[in-house]
PDB file of C-alpha atoms in Angstrom:
ATOM      1  CA  MET A   1     -29.903 -92.800  14.038  1.00 59.00           C
ATOM      2  CA  SER A   2     -30.654 -92.737  17.769  1.00 84.00           C
ATOM      3  CA  LYS A   3     -29.874 -95.815  19.839  1.00 94.00           C
ATOM      4  CA  LYS A   4     -32.951 -97.991  20.190  1.00 98.00           C
ATOM      5  CA  ILE A   5     -33.970-100.356  22.964  1.00 98.00           C
ATOM      6  CA  VAL A   6     -35.051-103.600  21.331  1.00 98.00           C
ATOM      7  CA  ILE A   7     -36.735-106.642  22.893  1.00 98.00           C
ATOM      8  CA  ILE A   8     -36.808-109.893  20.897  1.00 98.00           C
ATOM      9  CA  THR A   9     -38.542-113.052  22.079  1.00 98.00           C
ATOM     10  CA  GLY A  10     -36.714-116.215  21.102  1.00 96.00           C
ATOM     11  CA  GLY A  11     -33.667-114.071  20.399  1.00 95.00           C
ATOM     12  CA  ASN A  12     -31.220-116.814  21.259  1.00 94.00           C
ATOM     13  CA  ARG A  13     -31.359-118.722  17.956  1.00 93.00           C
ATOM     14  CA  GLY A  14     -32.700-118.858  14.410  1.00 95.00           C
ATOM     15  CA  ILE A  15     -34.638-115.854  13.157  1.00 97.00           C
ATOM     16  CA  GLY A  16     -34.528-114.137  16.552  1.00 97.00           C
ATOM     17  CA  SER A  17     -30.743-114.370  16.728  1.00 97.00           C
ATOM     18  CA  ALA A  18     -30.386-113.119  13.157  1.00 97.00           C
ATOM     19  CA  ALA A  19     -32.638-110.149  13.922  1.00 98.00           C
ATOM     20  CA  ALA A  20     -30.572-109.390  17.024  1.00 98.00           C
ATOM     21  CA  GLU A  21     -27.426-109.299  14.874  1.00 97.00           C
ATOM     22  CA  GLU A  22     -29.016-106.723  12.569  1.00 98.00           C
ATOM     23  CA  PHE A  23     -29.881-104.410  15.444  1.00 98.00           C
ATOM     24  CA  LEU A  24     -26.504-104.871  17.130  1.00 98.00           C
ATOM     25  CA  ALA A  25     -24.739-104.001  13.878  1.00 97.00           C
ATOM     26  CA  GLN A  26     -26.386-100.564  14.109  1.00 96.00           C
ATOM     27  CA  ASN A  27     -25.361-100.169  17.756  1.00 97.00           C
ATOM     28  CA  HIS A  28     -28.829-100.672  19.232  1.00 98.00           C
ATOM     29  CA  THR A  29     -29.348-102.321  22.631  1.00 98.00           C
ATOM     30  CA  VAL A  30     -30.889-105.778  22.332  1.00 98.00           C
ATOM     31  CA  TYR A  31     -32.658-107.871  24.976  1.00 98.00           C
ATOM     32  CA  SER A  32     -33.574-111.491  24.286  1.00 98.00           C
ATOM     33  CA  ILE A  33     -36.399-113.207  26.143  1.00 97.00           C
ATOM     34  CA  SER A  34     -36.050-116.979  25.842  1.00 96.00           C
ATOM     35  CA  ARG A  35     -35.671-120.091  27.920  1.00 94.00           C
ATOM     36  CA  HIS A  36     -31.970-120.261  27.046  1.00 93.00           C
ATOM     37  CA  PRO A  37     -29.384-117.452  26.985  1.00 92.00           C
ATOM     38  CA  SER A  38     -28.116-115.951  23.767  1.00 93.00           C
ATOM     39  CA  ALA A  39     -24.629-116.970  22.666  1.00 89.00           C
ATOM     40  CA  HIS A  40     -23.941-113.426  21.480  1.00 93.00           C
ATOM     41  CA  PRO A  41     -21.973-111.527  24.128  1.00 94.00           C
ATOM     42  CA  ASP A  42     -23.687-108.216  23.357  1.00 96.00           C
ATOM     43  CA  VAL A  43     -27.252-109.520  23.689  1.00 97.00           C
ATOM     44  CA  ILE A  44     -28.741-109.074  27.158  1.00 97.00           C
ATOM     45  CA  SER A  45     -30.489-112.341  27.981  1.00 97.00           C
ATOM     46  CA  ILE A  46     -33.641-112.615  30.037  1.00 97.00           C
ATOM     47  CA  GLU A  47     -34.172-116.313  30.708  1.00 96.00           C
ATOM     48  CA  ALA A  48     -37.922-116.825  30.842  1.00 96.00           C
ATOM     49  CA  ASP A  49     -40.708-118.699  29.132  1.00 96.00           C
ATOM     50  CA  VAL A  50     -42.892-116.290  27.144  1.00 96.00           C
ATOM     51  CA  ARG A  51     -45.886-117.722  28.995  1.00 96.00           C
ATOM     52  CA  ASP A  52     -44.458-116.490  32.309  1.00 96.00           C
ATOM     53  CA  THR A  53     -46.259-113.153  32.247  1.00 93.00           C
ATOM     54  CA  SER A  54     -45.280-112.031  35.759  1.00 95.00           C
ATOM     55  CA  THR A  55     -41.534-112.490  35.139  1.00 96.00           C
ATOM     56  CA  ILE A  56     -41.694-110.773  31.770  1.00 96.00           C
ATOM     57  CA  LYS A  57     -43.753-107.896  33.169  1.00 97.00           C
ATOM     58  CA  GLU A  58     -41.050-107.308  35.779  1.00 97.00           C
ATOM     59  CA  ALA A  59     -38.367-107.475  33.062  1.00 97.00           C
ATOM     60  CA  PHE A  60     -40.164-104.881  30.915  1.00 98.00           C
ATOM     61  CA  LEU A  61     -40.467-102.574  33.896  1.00 98.00           C
ATOM     62  CA  ASP A  62     -36.755-102.935  34.692  1.00 98.00           C
ATOM     63  CA  ILE A  63     -35.807-102.205  31.080  1.00 98.00           C
ATOM     64  CA  TYR A  64     -37.988 -99.097  31.036  1.00 98.00           C
ATOM     65  CA  LYS A  65     -36.597 -97.859  34.351  1.00 97.00           C
ATOM     66  CA  GLN A  66     -33.056 -98.260  33.044  1.00 97.00           C
ATOM     67  CA  HIS A  67     -33.527 -96.683  29.604  1.00 97.00           C
ATOM     68  CA  ASP A  68     -36.699 -94.587  29.970  1.00 97.00           C
ATOM     69  CA  LYS A  69     -38.077 -96.133  26.780  1.00 98.00           C
ATOM     70  CA  ILE A  70     -38.802 -99.299  24.830  1.00 98.00           C
ATOM     71  CA  ASP A  71     -38.550 -98.715  21.085  1.00 98.00           C
ATOM     72  CA  VAL A  72     -38.988-102.093  19.392  1.00 98.00           C
ATOM     73  CA  LEU A  73     -40.658-105.392  20.269  1.00 98.00           C
ATOM     74  CA  VAL A  74     -40.148-108.416  18.017  1.00 98.00           C
ATOM     75  CA  ASN A  75     -42.585-111.224  18.842  1.00 98.00           C
ATOM     76  CA  ASN A  76     -40.609-114.103  17.387  1.00 97.00           C
ATOM     77  CA  ALA A  77     -40.889-117.007  19.853  1.00 96.00           C
ATOM     78  CA  GLY A  78     -43.002-119.841  18.507  1.00 94.00           C
ATOM     79  CA  ILE A  79     -43.436-123.584  18.182  1.00 93.00           C
ATOM     80  CA  MET A  80     -44.770-125.836  15.451  1.00 90.00           C
ATOM     81  CA  GLU A  81     -46.435-129.203  16.103  1.00 90.00           C
ATOM     82  CA  ASP A  82     -47.738-130.967  13.016  1.00 89.00           C
ATOM     83  CA  ALA A  83     -50.829-133.195  13.292  1.00 93.00           C
ATOM     84  CA  LEU A  84     -53.509-134.367  10.909  1.00 93.00           C
ATOM     85  CA  ILE A  85     -57.123-133.490  11.638  1.00 96.00           C
ATOM     86  CA  GLY A  86     -58.464-136.222  13.864  1.00 95.00           C
ATOM     87  CA  MET A  87     -55.092-136.628  15.562  1.00 95.00           C
ATOM     88  CA  ILE A  88     -54.847-133.185  17.161  1.00 95.00           C
ATOM     89  CA  SER A  89     -54.547-133.333  20.948  1.00 96.00           C
ATOM     90  CA  ALA A  90     -56.023-130.615  23.153  1.00 97.00           C
ATOM     91  CA  ASP A  91     -52.729-130.217  25.023  1.00 96.00           C
ATOM     92  CA  LYS A  92     -50.672-129.595  21.872  1.00 95.00           C
ATOM     93  CA  MET A  93     -53.331-127.264  20.527  1.00 96.00           C
ATOM     94  CA  LEU A  94     -53.343-125.206  23.722  1.00 97.00           C
ATOM     95  CA  GLU A  95     -49.543-125.087  23.886  1.00 97.00           C
ATOM     96  CA  GLN A  96     -49.241-123.705  20.363  1.00 97.00           C
ATOM     97  CA  PHE A  97     -51.859-121.048  20.976  1.00 98.00           C
ATOM     98  CA  GLN A  98     -50.280-120.082  24.300  1.00 97.00           C
ATOM     99  CA  ILE A  99     -46.821-119.582  22.813  1.00 97.00           C
ATOM    100  CA  ASN A 100     -47.642-118.392  19.295  1.00 98.00           C
ATOM    101  CA  VAL A 101     -50.704-116.221  19.972  1.00 98.00           C
ATOM    102  CA  PHE A 102     -51.408-115.500  23.626  1.00 98.00           C
ATOM    103  CA  SER A 103     -47.805-114.481  24.386  1.00 98.00           C
ATOM    104  CA  THR A 104     -47.734-112.217  21.332  1.00 98.00           C
ATOM    105  CA  ILE A 105     -50.796-110.391  22.602  1.00 98.00           C
ATOM    106  CA  GLU A 106     -49.601-110.278  26.205  1.00 97.00           C
ATOM    107  CA  LEU A 107     -46.131-108.939  25.349  1.00 98.00           C
ATOM    108  CA  THR A 108     -47.594-106.396  22.963  1.00 98.00           C
ATOM    109  CA  GLN A 109     -49.837-105.114  25.741  1.00 98.00           C
ATOM    110  CA  LEU A 110     -46.852-104.782  28.075  1.00 97.00           C
ATOM    111  CA  ALA A 111     -44.705-102.974  25.508  1.00 98.00           C
ATOM    112  CA  VAL A 112     -47.489-100.614  24.461  1.00 98.00           C
ATOM    113  CA  ARG A 113     -47.897 -99.316  28.011  1.00 97.00           C
ATOM    114  CA  PHE A 114     -44.405 -97.836  27.749  1.00 98.00           C
ATOM    115  CA  MET A 115     -44.466 -96.939  24.061  1.00 98.00           C
ATOM    116  CA  LYS A 116     -47.606 -94.842  24.525  1.00 98.00           C
ATOM    117  CA  ARG A 117     -45.748 -92.632  27.001  1.00 97.00           C
ATOM    118  CA  LYS A 118     -43.306 -91.630  24.249  1.00 96.00           C
ATOM    119  CA  LYS A 119     -45.916 -91.725  21.456  1.00 97.00           C
ATOM    120  CA  SER A 120     -43.597 -93.884  19.391  1.00 98.00           C
ATOM    121  CA  GLY A 121     -42.656 -97.516  18.981  1.00 98.00           C
ATOM    122  CA  CYS A 122     -42.558-100.426  16.597  1.00 98.00           C
ATOM    123  CA  ILE A 123     -43.799-103.994  16.932  1.00 98.00           C
ATOM    124  CA  VAL A 124     -42.939-106.747  14.456  1.00 98.00           C
ATOM    125  CA  ASN A 125     -44.719-110.086  14.754  1.00 98.00           C
ATOM    126  CA  VAL A 126     -43.292-113.211  13.150  1.00 98.00           C
ATOM    127  CA  ALA A 127     -46.117-115.018  11.362  1.00 98.00           C
ATOM    128  CA  SER A 128     -45.702-117.588   8.565  1.00 96.00           C
ATOM    129  CA  ILE A 129     -46.680-118.407   5.005  1.00 95.00           C
ATOM    130  CA  ILE A 130     -48.631-121.253   6.631  1.00 93.00           C
ATOM    131  CA  GLY A 131     -50.745-118.591   8.319  1.00 95.00           C
ATOM    132  CA  THR A 132     -51.560-116.914   5.004  1.00 94.00           C
ATOM    133  CA  ASN A 133     -51.892-119.996   2.759  1.00 93.00           C
ATOM    134  CA  GLY A 134     -52.549-122.939   5.083  1.00 92.00           C
ATOM    135  CA  ASN A 135     -51.007-126.384   4.676  1.00 88.00           C
ATOM    136  CA  ALA A 136     -52.114-129.998   5.110  1.00 89.00           C
ATOM    137  CA  GLY A 137     -51.137-131.459   8.457  1.00 90.00           C
ATOM    138  CA  GLN A 138     -50.544-128.041   9.984  1.00 91.00           C
ATOM    139  CA  SER A 139     -54.070-126.849  10.756  1.00 96.00           C
ATOM    140  CA  VAL A 140     -53.340-125.730  14.315  1.00 97.00           C
ATOM    141  CA  TYR A 141     -50.053-124.028  13.470  1.00 96.00           C
ATOM    142  CA  SER A 142     -51.794-122.340  10.551  1.00 96.00           C
ATOM    143  CA  ALA A 143     -54.577-121.168  12.855  1.00 98.00           C
ATOM    144  CA  THR A 144     -52.110-119.685  15.324  1.00 98.00           C
ATOM    145  CA  LYS A 145     -50.182-117.784  12.681  1.00 98.00           C
ATOM    146  CA  GLY A 146     -53.414-116.652  11.054  1.00 98.00           C
ATOM    147  CA  ALA A 147     -54.411-115.275  14.436  1.00 98.00           C
ATOM    148  CA  VAL A 148     -51.087-113.424  14.677  1.00 98.00           C
ATOM    149  CA  ILE A 149     -51.763-111.843  11.285  1.00 98.00           C
ATOM    150  CA  SER A 150     -55.279-110.748  12.270  1.00 98.00           C
ATOM    151  CA  PHE A 151     -53.992-109.383  15.574  1.00 98.00           C
ATOM    152  CA  THR A 152     -51.273-107.448  13.729  1.00 98.00           C
ATOM    153  CA  LYS A 153     -53.785-105.712  11.473  1.00 98.00           C
ATOM    154  CA  SER A 154     -56.168-104.839  14.297  1.00 98.00           C
ATOM    155  CA  ALA A 155     -53.411-103.654  16.644  1.00 98.00           C
ATOM    156  CA  ALA A 156     -51.971-101.435  13.909  1.00 98.00           C
ATOM    157  CA  LYS A 157     -55.300 -99.672  13.489  1.00 98.00           C
ATOM    158  CA  GLU A 158     -55.746 -99.206  17.229  1.00 98.00           C
ATOM    159  CA  LEU A 159     -52.211 -98.027  17.973  1.00 98.00           C
ATOM    160  CA  SER A 160     -51.461 -95.790  14.992  1.00 98.00           C
ATOM    161  CA  PRO A 161     -52.859 -92.665  16.734  1.00 98.00           C
ATOM    162  CA  TYR A 162     -50.166 -93.163  19.391  1.00 98.00           C
ATOM    163  CA  GLY A 163     -47.342 -93.265  16.847  1.00 98.00           C
ATOM    164  CA  ILE A 164     -46.895 -97.025  17.281  1.00 98.00           C
ATOM    165  CA  ARG A 165     -46.471 -99.112  14.145  1.00 98.00           C
ATOM    166  CA  VAL A 166     -47.345-102.830  14.025  1.00 98.00           C
ATOM    167  CA  ASN A 167     -46.335-105.112  11.173  1.00 98.00           C
ATOM    168  CA  ALA A 168     -45.662-108.796  10.574  1.00 98.00           C
ATOM    169  CA  VAL A 169     -43.328-110.903   8.493  1.00 98.00           C
ATOM    170  CA  ALA A 170     -44.580-114.166   6.996  1.00 97.00           C
ATOM    171  CA  PRO A 171     -41.541-116.345   6.272  1.00 96.00           C
ATOM    172  CA  GLY A 172     -41.667-119.352   3.993  1.00 93.00           C
ATOM    173  CA  ILE A 173     -39.385-122.337   4.581  1.00 91.00           C
ATOM    174  CA  ILE A 174     -36.400-121.041   6.525  1.00 92.00           C
ATOM    175  CA  ASP A 175     -33.282-122.954   7.557  1.00 89.00           C
ATOM    176  CA  THR A 176     -33.975-123.124  11.296  1.00 86.00           C
ATOM    177  CA  SER A 177     -34.498-125.872  13.874  1.00 77.00           C
ATOM    178  CA  LEU A 178     -38.199-126.014  12.935  1.00 72.00           C
ATOM    179  CA  ILE A 179     -37.390-127.921   9.742  1.00 75.00           C
ATOM    180  CA  GLN A 180     -34.631-130.174  11.075  1.00 74.00           C
ATOM    181  CA  ASN A 181     -36.953-133.146  11.513  1.00 72.00           C
ATOM    182  CA  VAL A 182     -38.523-132.944   8.055  1.00 76.00           C
ATOM    183  CA  PRO A 183     -37.599-136.106   6.059  1.00 79.00           C
ATOM    184  CA  PRO A 184     -35.226-135.391   3.127  1.00 85.00           C
ATOM    185  CA  ALA A 185     -37.745-136.500   0.490  1.00 86.00           C
ATOM    186  CA  ALA A 186     -40.435-134.267   1.941  1.00 81.00           C
ATOM    187  CA  MET A 187     -38.009-131.358   2.151  1.00 83.00           C
ATOM    188  CA  GLN A 188     -36.972-131.796  -1.472  1.00 88.00           C
ATOM    189  CA  LYS A 189     -40.623-131.713  -2.515  1.00 86.00           C
ATOM    190  CA  ARG A 190     -41.137-128.488  -0.600  1.00 85.00           C
ATOM    191  CA  ILE A 191     -38.048-126.907  -2.151  1.00 89.00           C
ATOM    192  CA  SER A 192     -39.355-127.838  -5.610  1.00 90.00           C
ATOM    193  CA  GLN A 193     -42.353-125.632  -4.863  1.00 90.00           C
ATOM    194  CA  ILE A 194     -40.190-122.576  -4.199  1.00 93.00           C
ATOM    195  CA  GLY A 195     -39.620-120.385  -7.229  1.00 93.00           C
ATOM    196  CA  MET A 196     -36.078-119.500  -6.164  1.00 93.00           C
ATOM    197  CA  GLY A 197     -35.266-123.177  -5.651  1.00 93.00           C
ATOM    198  CA  ARG A 198     -33.913-122.928  -2.111  1.00 93.00           C
ATOM    199  CA  VAL A 199     -34.901-122.401   1.499  1.00 92.00           C
ATOM    200  CA  GLY A 200     -34.446-118.987   3.047  1.00 94.00           C
ATOM    201  CA  THR A 201     -31.925-118.034   5.698  1.00 96.00           C
ATOM    202  CA  PRO A 202     -32.600-116.560   9.138  1.00 97.00           C
ATOM    203  CA  GLU A 203     -30.474-113.585   8.105  1.00 97.00           C
ATOM    204  CA  GLU A 204     -32.862-112.763   5.268  1.00 98.00           C
ATOM    205  CA  ILE A 205     -35.758-112.615   7.717  1.00 98.00           C
ATOM    206  CA  GLY A 206     -33.685-110.661  10.234  1.00 98.00           C
ATOM    207  CA  LYS A 207     -32.989-107.974   7.639  1.00 98.00           C
ATOM    208  CA  ALA A 208     -36.708-107.642   6.893  1.00 98.00           C
ATOM    209  CA  ILE A 209     -37.520-107.325  10.592  1.00 98.00           C
ATOM    210  CA  PHE A 210     -34.876-104.637  10.945  1.00 98.00           C
ATOM    211  CA  PHE A 211     -36.264-102.774   7.930  1.00 98.00           C
ATOM    212  CA  LEU A 212     -39.798-102.747   9.343  1.00 98.00           C
ATOM    213  CA  SER A 213     -38.406-101.409  12.616  1.00 98.00           C
ATOM    214  CA  SER A 214     -36.391 -98.644  10.972  1.00 97.00           C
ATOM    215  CA  GLU A 215     -37.130 -95.098   9.901  1.00 96.00           C
ATOM    216  CA  ASN A 216     -37.144 -96.372   6.310  1.00 97.00           C
ATOM    217  CA  ALA A 217     -40.508 -97.974   7.124  1.00 98.00           C
ATOM    218  CA  SER A 218     -41.897 -94.966   8.990  1.00 98.00           C
ATOM    219  CA  TYR A 219     -45.150 -94.929   6.961  1.00 98.00           C
ATOM    220  CA  ILE A 220     -45.696 -98.700   6.984  1.00 98.00           C
ATOM    221  CA  SER A 221     -48.097-100.241   9.484  1.00 98.00           C
ATOM    222  CA  GLY A 222     -50.653-103.035   9.476  1.00 98.00           C
ATOM    223  CA  GLN A 223     -48.783-104.907   6.749  1.00 98.00           C
ATOM    224  CA  VAL A 224     -47.755-108.563   6.388  1.00 98.00           C
ATOM    225  CA  LEU A 225     -44.518-108.952   4.446  1.00 98.00           C
ATOM    226  CA  GLY A 226     -44.191-112.330   2.766  1.00 96.00           C
ATOM    227  CA  ILE A 227     -40.591-113.597   2.605  1.00 97.00           C
ATOM    228  CA  ASP A 228     -40.827-116.966   0.919  1.00 94.00           C
ATOM    229  CA  GLY A 229     -38.715-117.061  -2.255  1.00 95.00           C
ATOM    230  CA  CYS A 230     -41.911-117.097  -4.345  1.00 93.00           C
ATOM    231  CA  ALA A 231     -43.279-120.268  -2.778  1.00 90.00           C
ATOM    232  CA  ILE A 232     -46.419-122.050  -3.905  1.00 71.00           C
ATOM    233  CA  LEU A 233     -47.817-124.360  -1.239  1.00 57.00           C
TER     234      LEU A 233
END
């Protein structure tokens, strides 16, 4: 397996960090774009907000100049702000779309410019079961992840002639910082709706992201892989 150049947004923690570990274990070069540096000594940190397009554009160019390729982009950075309909603020709505959707599209456009030159590449977008099934109190988050799923399917169709594959993972409830503030009673109710009776781990999502980026998934594009322990929302 040739050494790949991998860029992961939000690669400093949670699912992003777990995905980075999977790529590092196979001796690939991993860059993390996030507001805070990665704790892993072998991850190359680029400290930037995913909304800072000019800084990230410069970073992509530097990476390409150094390695003459960009093989994998994992659009993982995201935020979740719960609010009932009628209580949704315009500011919070815009922020979620900027980080969850707009940055995914912007970074994909940047990566594709370099991937097209090699007629190869792989993009994995991190969506959510909320984006496929919806959930009360999470209308905006659901809308953003639904948009990521639609973008994934359209981008896959557009980019397949260039040898670029685009897929998404749709995690269920995963043990990351996003669920830390969920009250215990509410969390127990959610777990009771998971067939496997437990939350997932970041490592389980990281392995799926690695699979979709590997040669083992060479004929897979435009797909949304649900990883939710057989959850029923």
